[in-house]
PDB file of N, CA, C and O in Angstrom:
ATOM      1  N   UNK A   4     157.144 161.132  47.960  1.00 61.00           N
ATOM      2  CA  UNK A   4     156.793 160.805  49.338  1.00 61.00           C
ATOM      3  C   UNK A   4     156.485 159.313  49.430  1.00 61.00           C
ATOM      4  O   UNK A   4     155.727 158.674  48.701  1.00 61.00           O
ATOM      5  N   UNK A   5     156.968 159.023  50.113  1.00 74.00           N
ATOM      6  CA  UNK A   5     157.094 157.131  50.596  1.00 74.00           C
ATOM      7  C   UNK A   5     155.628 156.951  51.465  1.00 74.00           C
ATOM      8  O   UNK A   5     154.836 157.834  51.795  1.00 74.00           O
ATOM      9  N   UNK A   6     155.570 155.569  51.694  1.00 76.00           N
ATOM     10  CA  UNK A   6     154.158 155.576  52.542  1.00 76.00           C
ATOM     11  C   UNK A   6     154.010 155.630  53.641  1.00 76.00           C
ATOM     12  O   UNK A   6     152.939 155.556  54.242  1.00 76.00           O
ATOM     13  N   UNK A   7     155.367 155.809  54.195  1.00 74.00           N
ATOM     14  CA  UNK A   7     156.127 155.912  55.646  1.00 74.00           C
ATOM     15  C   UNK A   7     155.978 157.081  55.783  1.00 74.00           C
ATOM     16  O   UNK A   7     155.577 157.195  56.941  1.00 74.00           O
ATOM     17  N   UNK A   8     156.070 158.476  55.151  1.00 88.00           N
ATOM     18  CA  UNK A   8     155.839 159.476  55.144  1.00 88.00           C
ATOM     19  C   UNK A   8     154.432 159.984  54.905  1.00 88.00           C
ATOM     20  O   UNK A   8     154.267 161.137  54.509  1.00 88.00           O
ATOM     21  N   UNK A   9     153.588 159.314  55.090  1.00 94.00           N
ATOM     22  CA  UNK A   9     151.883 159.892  54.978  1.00 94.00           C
ATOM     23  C   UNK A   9     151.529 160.755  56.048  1.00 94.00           C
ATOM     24  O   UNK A   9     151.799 160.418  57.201  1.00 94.00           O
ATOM     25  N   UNK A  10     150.860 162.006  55.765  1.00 95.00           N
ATOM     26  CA  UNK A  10     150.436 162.302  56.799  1.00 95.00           C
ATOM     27  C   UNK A  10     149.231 161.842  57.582  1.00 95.00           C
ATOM     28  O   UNK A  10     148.888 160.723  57.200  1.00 95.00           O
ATOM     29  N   UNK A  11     148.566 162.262  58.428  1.00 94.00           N
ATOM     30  CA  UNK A  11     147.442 161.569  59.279  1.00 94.00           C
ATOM     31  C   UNK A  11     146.374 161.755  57.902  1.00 94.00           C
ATOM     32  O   UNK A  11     146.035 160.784  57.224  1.00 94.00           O
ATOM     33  N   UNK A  12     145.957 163.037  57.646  1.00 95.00           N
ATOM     34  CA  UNK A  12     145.566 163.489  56.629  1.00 95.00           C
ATOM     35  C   UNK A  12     145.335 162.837  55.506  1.00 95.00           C
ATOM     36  O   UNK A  12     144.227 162.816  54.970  1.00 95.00           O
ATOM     37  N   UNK A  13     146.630 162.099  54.941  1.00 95.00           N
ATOM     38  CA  UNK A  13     146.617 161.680  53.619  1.00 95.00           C
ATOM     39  C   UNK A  13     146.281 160.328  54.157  1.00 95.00           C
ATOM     40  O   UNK A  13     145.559 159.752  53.344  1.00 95.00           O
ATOM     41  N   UNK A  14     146.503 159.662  55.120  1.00 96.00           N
ATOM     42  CA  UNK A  14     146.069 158.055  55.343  1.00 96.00           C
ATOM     43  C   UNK A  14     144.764 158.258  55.458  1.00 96.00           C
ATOM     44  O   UNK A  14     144.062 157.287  55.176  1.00 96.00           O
ATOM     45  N   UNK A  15     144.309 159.092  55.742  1.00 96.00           N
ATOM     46  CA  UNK A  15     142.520 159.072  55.727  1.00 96.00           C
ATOM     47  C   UNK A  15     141.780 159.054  54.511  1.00 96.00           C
ATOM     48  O   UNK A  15     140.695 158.534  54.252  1.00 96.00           O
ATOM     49  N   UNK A  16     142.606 159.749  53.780  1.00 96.00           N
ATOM     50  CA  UNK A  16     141.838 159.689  52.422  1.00 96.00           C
ATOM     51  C   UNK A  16     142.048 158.618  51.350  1.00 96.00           C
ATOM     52  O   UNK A  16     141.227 158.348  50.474  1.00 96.00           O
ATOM     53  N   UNK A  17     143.340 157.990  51.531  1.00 97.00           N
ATOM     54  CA  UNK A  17     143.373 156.440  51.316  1.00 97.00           C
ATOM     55  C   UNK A  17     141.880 155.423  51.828  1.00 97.00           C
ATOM     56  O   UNK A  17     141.040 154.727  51.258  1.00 97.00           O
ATOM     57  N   UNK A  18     142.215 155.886  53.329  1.00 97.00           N
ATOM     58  CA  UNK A  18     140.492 155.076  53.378  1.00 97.00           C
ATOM     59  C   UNK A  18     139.370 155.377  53.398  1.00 97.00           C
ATOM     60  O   UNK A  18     138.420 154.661  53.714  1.00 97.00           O
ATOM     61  N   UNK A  19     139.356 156.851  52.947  1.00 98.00           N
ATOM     62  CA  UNK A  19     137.778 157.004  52.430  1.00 98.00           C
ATOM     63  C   UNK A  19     137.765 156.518  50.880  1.00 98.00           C
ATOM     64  O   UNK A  19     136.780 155.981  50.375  1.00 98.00           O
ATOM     65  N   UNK A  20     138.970 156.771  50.192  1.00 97.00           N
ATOM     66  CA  UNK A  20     138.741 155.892  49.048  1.00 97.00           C
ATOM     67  C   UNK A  20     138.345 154.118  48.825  1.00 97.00           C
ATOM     68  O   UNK A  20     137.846 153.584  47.835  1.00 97.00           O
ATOM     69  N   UNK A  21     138.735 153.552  50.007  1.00 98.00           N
ATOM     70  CA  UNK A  21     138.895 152.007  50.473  1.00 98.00           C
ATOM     71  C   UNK A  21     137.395 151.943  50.712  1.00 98.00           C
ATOM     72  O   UNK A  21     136.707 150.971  50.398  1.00 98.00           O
ATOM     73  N   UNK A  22     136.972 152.965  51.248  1.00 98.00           N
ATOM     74  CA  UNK A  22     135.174 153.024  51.921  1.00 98.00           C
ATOM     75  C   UNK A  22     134.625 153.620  50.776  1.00 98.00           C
ATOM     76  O   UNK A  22     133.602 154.249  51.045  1.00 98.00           O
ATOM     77  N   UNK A  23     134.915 153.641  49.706  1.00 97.00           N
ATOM     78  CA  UNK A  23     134.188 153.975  48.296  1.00 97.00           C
ATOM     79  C   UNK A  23     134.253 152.695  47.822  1.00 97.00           C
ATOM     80  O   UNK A  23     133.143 152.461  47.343  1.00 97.00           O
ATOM     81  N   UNK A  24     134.817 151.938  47.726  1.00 97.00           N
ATOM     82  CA  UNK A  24     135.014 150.568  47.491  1.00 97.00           C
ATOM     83  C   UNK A  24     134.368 149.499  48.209  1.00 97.00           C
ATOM     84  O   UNK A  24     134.098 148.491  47.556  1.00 97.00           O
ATOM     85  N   UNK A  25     134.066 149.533  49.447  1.00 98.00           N
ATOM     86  CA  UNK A  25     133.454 148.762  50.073  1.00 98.00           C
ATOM     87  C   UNK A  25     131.870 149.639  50.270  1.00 98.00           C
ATOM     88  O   UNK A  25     130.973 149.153  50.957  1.00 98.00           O
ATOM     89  N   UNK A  26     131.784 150.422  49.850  1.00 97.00           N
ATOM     90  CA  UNK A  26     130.424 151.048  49.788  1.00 97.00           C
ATOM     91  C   UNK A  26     129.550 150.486  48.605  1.00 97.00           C
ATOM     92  O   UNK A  26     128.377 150.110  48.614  1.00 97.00           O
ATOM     93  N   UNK A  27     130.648 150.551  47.385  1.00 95.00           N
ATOM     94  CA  UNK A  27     129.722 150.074  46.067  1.00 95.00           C
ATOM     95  C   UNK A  27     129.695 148.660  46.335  1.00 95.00           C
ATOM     96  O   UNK A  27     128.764 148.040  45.821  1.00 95.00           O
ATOM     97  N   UNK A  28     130.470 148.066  46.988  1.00 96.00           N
ATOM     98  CA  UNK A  28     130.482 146.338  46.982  1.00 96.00           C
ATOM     99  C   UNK A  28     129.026 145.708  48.037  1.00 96.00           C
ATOM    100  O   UNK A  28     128.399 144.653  48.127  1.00 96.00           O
ATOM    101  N   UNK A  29     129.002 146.915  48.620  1.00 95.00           N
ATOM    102  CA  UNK A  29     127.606 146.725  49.525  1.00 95.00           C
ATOM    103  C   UNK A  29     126.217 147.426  49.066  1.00 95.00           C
ATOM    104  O   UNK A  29     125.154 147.602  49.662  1.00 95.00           O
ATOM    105  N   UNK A  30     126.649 147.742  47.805  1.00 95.00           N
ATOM    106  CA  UNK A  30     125.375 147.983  46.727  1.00 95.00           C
ATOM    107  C   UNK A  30     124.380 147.255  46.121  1.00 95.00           C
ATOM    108  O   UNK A  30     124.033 146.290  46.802  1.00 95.00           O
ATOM    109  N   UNK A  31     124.063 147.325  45.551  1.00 92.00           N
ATOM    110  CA  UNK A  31     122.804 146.184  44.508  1.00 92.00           C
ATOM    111  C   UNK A  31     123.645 147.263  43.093  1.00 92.00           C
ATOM    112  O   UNK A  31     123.979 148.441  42.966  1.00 92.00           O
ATOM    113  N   UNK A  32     123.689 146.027  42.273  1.00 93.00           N
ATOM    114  CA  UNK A  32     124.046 146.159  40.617  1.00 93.00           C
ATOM    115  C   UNK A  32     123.855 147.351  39.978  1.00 93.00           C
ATOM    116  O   UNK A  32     123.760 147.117  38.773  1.00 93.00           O
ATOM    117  N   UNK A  33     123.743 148.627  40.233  1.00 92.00           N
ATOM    118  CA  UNK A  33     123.702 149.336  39.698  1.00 92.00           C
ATOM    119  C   UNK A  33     122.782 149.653  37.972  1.00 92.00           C
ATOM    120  O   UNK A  33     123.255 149.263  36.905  1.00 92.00           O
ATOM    121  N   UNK A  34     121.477 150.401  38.093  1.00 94.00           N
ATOM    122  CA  UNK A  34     120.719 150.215  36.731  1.00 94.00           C
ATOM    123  C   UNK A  34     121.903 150.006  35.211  1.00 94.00           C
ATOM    124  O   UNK A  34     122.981 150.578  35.377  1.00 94.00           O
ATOM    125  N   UNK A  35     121.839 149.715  34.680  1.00 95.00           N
ATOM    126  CA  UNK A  35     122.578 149.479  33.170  1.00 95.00           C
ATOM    127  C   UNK A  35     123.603 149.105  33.235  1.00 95.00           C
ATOM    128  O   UNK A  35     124.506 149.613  32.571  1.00 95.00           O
ATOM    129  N   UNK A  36     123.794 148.077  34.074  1.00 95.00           N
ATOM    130  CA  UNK A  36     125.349 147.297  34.185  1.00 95.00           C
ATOM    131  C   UNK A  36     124.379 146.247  34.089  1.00 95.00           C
ATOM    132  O   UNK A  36     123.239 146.277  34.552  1.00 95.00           O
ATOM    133  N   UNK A  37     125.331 144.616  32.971  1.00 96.00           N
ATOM    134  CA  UNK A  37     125.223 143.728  32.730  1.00 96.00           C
ATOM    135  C   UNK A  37     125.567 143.080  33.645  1.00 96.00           C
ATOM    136  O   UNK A  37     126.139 143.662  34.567  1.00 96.00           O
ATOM    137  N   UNK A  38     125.413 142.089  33.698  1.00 96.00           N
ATOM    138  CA  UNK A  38     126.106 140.863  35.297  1.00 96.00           C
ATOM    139  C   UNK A  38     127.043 141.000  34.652  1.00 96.00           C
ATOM    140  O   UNK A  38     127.420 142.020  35.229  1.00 96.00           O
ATOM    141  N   UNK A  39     128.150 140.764  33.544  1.00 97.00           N
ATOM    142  CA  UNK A  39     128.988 140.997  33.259  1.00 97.00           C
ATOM    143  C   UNK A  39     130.135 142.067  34.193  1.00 97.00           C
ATOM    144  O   UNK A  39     131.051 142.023  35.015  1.00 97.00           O
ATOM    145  N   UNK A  40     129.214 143.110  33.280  1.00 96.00           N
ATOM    146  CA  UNK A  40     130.041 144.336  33.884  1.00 96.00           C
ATOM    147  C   UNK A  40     129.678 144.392  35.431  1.00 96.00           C
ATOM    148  O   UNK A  40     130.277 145.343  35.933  1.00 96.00           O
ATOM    149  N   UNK A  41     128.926 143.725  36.339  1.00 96.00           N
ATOM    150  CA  UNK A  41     129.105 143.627  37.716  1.00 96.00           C
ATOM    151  C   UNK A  41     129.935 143.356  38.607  1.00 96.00           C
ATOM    152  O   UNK A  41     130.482 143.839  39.598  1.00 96.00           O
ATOM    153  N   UNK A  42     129.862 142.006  37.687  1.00 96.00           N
ATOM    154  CA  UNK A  42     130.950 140.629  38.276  1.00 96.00           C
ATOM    155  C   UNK A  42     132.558 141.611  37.980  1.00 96.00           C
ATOM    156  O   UNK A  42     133.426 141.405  38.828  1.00 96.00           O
ATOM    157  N   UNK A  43     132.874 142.505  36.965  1.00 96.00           N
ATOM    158  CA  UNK A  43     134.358 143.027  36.517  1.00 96.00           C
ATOM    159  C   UNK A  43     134.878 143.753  37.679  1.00 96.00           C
ATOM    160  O   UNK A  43     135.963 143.675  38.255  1.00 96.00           O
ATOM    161  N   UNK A  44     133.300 144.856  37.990  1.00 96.00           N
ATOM    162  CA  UNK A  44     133.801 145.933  38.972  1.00 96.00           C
ATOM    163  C   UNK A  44     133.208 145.371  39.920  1.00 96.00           C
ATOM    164  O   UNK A  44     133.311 146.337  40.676  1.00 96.00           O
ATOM    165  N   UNK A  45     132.526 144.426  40.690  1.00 96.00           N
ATOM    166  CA  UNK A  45     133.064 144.081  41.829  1.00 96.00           C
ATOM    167  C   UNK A  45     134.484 143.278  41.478  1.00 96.00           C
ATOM    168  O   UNK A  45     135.421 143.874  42.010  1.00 96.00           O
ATOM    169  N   UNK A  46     134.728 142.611  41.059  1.00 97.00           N
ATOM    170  CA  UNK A  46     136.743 141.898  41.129  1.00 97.00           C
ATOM    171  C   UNK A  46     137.388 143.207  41.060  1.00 97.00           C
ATOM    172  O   UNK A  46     138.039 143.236  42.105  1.00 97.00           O
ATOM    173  N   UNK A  47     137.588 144.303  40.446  1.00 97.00           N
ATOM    174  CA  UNK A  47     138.195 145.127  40.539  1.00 97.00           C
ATOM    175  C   UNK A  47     138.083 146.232  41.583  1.00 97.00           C
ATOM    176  O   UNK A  47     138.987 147.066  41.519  1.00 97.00           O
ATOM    177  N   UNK A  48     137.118 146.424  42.580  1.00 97.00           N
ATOM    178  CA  UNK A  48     137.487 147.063  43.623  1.00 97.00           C
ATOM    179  C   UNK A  48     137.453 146.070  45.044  1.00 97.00           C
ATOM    180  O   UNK A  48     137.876 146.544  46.098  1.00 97.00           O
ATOM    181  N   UNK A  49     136.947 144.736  44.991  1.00 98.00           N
ATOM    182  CA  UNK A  49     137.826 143.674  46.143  1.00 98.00           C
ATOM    183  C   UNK A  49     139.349 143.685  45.868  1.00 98.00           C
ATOM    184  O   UNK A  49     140.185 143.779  46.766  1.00 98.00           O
ATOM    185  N   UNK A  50     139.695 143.560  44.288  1.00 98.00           N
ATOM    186  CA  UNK A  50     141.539 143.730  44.058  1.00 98.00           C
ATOM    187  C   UNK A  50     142.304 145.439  44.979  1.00 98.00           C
ATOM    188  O   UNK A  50     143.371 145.664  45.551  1.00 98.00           O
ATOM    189  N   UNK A  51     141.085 146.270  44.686  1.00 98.00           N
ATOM    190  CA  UNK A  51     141.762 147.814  45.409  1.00 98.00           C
ATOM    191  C   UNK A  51     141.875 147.612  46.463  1.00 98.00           C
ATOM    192  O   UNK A  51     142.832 148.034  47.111  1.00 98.00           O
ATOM    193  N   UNK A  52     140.603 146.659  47.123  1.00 98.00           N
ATOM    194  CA  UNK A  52     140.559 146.564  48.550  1.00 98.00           C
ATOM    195  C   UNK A  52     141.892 145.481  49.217  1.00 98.00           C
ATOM    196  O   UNK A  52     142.662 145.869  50.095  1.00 98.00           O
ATOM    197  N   UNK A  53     141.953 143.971  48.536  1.00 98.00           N
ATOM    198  CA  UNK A  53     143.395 143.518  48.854  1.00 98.00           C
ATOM    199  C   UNK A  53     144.493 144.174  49.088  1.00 98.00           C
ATOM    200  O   UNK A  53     145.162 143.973  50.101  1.00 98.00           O
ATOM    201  N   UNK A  54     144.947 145.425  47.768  1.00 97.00           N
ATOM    202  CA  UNK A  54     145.573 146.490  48.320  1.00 97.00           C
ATOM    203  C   UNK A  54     145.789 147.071  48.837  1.00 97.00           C
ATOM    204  O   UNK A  54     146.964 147.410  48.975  1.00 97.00           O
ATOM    205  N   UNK A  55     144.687 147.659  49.568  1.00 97.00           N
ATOM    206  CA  UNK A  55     144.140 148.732  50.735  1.00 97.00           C
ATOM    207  C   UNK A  55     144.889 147.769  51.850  1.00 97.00           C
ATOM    208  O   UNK A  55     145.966 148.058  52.371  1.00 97.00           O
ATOM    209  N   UNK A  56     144.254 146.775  52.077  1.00 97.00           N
ATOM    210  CA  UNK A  56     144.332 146.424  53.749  1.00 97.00           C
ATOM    211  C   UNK A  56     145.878 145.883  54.186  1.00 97.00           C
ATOM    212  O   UNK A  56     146.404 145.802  55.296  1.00 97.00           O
ATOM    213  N   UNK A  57     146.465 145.489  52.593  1.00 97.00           N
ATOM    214  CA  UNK A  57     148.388 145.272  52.873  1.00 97.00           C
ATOM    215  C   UNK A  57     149.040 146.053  53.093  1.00 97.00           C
ATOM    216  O   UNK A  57     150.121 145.803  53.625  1.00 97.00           O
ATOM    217  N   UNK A  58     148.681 147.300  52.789  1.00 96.00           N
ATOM    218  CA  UNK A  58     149.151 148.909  53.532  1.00 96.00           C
ATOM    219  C   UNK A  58     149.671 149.247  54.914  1.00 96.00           C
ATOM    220  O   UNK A  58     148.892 149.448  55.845  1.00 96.00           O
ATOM    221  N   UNK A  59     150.894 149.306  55.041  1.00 95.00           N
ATOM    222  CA  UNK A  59     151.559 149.211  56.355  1.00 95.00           C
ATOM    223  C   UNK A  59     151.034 150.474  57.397  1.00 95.00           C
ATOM    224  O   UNK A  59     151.144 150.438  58.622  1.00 95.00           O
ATOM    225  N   UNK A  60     150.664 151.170  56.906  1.00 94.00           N
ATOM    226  CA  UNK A  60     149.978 152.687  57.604  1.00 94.00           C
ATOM    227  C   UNK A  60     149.005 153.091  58.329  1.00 94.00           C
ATOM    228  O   UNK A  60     148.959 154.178  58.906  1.00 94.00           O
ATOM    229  N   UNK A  61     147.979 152.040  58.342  1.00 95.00           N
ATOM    230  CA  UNK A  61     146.787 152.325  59.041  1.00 95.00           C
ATOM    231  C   UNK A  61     147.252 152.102  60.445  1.00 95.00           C
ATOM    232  O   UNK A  61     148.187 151.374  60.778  1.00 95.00           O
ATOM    233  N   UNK A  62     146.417 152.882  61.298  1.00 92.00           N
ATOM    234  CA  UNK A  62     146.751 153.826  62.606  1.00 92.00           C
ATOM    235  C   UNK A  62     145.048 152.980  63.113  1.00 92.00           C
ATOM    236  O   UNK A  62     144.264 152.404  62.360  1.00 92.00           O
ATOM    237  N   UNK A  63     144.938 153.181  64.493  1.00 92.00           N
ATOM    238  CA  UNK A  63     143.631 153.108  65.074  1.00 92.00           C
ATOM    239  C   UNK A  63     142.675 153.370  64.722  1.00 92.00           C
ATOM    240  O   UNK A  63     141.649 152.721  64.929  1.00 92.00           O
ATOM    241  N   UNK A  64     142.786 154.624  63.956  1.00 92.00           N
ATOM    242  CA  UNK A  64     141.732 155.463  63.854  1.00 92.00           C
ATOM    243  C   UNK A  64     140.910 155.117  62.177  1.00 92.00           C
ATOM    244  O   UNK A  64     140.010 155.829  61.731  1.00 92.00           O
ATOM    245  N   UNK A  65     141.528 153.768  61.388  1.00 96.00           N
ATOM    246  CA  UNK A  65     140.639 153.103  60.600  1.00 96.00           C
ATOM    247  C   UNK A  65     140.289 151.862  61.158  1.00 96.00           C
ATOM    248  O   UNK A  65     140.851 151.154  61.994  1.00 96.00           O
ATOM    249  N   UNK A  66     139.040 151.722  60.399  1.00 96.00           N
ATOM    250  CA  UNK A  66     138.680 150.622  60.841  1.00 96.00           C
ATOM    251  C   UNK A  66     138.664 148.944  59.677  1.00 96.00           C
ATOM    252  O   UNK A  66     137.748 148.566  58.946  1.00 96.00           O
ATOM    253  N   UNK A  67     139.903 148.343  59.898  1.00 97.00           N
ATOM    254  CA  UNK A  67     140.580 147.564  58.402  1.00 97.00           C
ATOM    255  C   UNK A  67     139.394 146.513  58.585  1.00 97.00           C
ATOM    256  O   UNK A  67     138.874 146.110  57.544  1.00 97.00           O
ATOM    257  N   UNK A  68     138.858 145.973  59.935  1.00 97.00           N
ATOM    258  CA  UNK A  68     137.726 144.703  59.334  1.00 97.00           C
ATOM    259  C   UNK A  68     136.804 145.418  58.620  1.00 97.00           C
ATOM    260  O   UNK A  68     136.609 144.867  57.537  1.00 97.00           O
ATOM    261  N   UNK A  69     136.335 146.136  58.725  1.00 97.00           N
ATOM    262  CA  UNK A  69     135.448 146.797  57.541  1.00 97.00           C
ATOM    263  C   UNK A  69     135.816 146.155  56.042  1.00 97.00           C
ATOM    264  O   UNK A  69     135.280 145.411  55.220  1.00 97.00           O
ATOM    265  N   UNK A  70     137.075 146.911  56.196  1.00 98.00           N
ATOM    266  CA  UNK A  70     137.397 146.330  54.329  1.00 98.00           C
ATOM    267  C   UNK A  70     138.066 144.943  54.450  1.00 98.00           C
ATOM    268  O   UNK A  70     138.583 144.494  53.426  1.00 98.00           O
ATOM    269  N   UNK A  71     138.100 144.450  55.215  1.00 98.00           N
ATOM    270  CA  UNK A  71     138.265 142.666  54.914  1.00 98.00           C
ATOM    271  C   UNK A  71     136.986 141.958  54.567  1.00 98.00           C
ATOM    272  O   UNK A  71     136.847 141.168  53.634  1.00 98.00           O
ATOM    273  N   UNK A  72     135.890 142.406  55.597  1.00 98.00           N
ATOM    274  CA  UNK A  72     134.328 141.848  55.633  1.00 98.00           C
ATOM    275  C   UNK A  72     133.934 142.267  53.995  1.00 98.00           C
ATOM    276  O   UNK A  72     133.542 141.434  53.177  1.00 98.00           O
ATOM    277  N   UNK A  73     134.117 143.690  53.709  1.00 97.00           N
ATOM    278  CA  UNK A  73     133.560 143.101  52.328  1.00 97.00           C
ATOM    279  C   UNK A  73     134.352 142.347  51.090  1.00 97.00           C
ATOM    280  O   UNK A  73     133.931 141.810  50.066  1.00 97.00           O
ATOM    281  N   UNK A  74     135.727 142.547  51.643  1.00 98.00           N
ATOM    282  CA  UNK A  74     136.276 141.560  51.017  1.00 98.00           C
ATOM    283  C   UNK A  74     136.254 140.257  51.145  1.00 98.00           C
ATOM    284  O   UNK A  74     136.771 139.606  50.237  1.00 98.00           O
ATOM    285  N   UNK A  75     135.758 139.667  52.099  1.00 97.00           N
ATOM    286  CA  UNK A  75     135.213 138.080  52.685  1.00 97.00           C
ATOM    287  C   UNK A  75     133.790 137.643  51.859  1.00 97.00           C
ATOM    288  O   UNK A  75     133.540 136.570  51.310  1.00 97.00           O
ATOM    289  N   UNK A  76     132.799 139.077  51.989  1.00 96.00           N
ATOM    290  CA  UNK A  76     131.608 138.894  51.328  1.00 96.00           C
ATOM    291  C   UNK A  76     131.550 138.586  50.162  1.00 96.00           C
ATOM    292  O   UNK A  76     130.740 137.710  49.858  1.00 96.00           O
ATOM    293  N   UNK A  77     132.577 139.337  48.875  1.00 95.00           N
ATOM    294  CA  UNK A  77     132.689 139.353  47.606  1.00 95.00           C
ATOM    295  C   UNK A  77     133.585 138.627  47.173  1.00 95.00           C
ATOM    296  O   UNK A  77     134.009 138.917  46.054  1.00 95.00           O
ATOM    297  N   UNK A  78     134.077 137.664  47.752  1.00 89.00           N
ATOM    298  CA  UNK A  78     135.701 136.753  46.707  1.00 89.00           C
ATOM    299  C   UNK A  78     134.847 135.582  46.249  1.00 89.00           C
ATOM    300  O   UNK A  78     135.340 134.692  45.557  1.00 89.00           O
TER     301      UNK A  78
END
């Protein structure tokens, strides 16, 4: 299935995954993560989120400044 073929359904859960990503990025460091390991997984879910928002599919019914803002907050 192509991404042209998503259902309403499946584009939603693309961005509740995108809003798992911008949820932890609007976290505090999490107990037993090093700044290290902070600094990794925030770059690695702003990179999911770059992904997320180049996605030709989103419909009205997400809301993409959401995941730009925390991608603005965290680069």
């Amino acid at each position: 299935m192509s991404e042209e073929d998503l259902t309403p359904e499946q584009i939603q859960k693309q961005y509740d995954a995108a809003m798992d990503s911008v949820n932890l990025l609007n976290s505090s460091k999490p107990e037993g993560f090093t700044d290290s390991d902070w600094t990794d997984h925030r770059a690695r879910n702003v990179e999911h989120l770059e992904i997320m928002v180049a996605k030709p599919y989103w419909t009205d019914a997400q809301d993409i400044a959401v995941l730009q803002a925390a991608i603005d907050a965290n680069s």
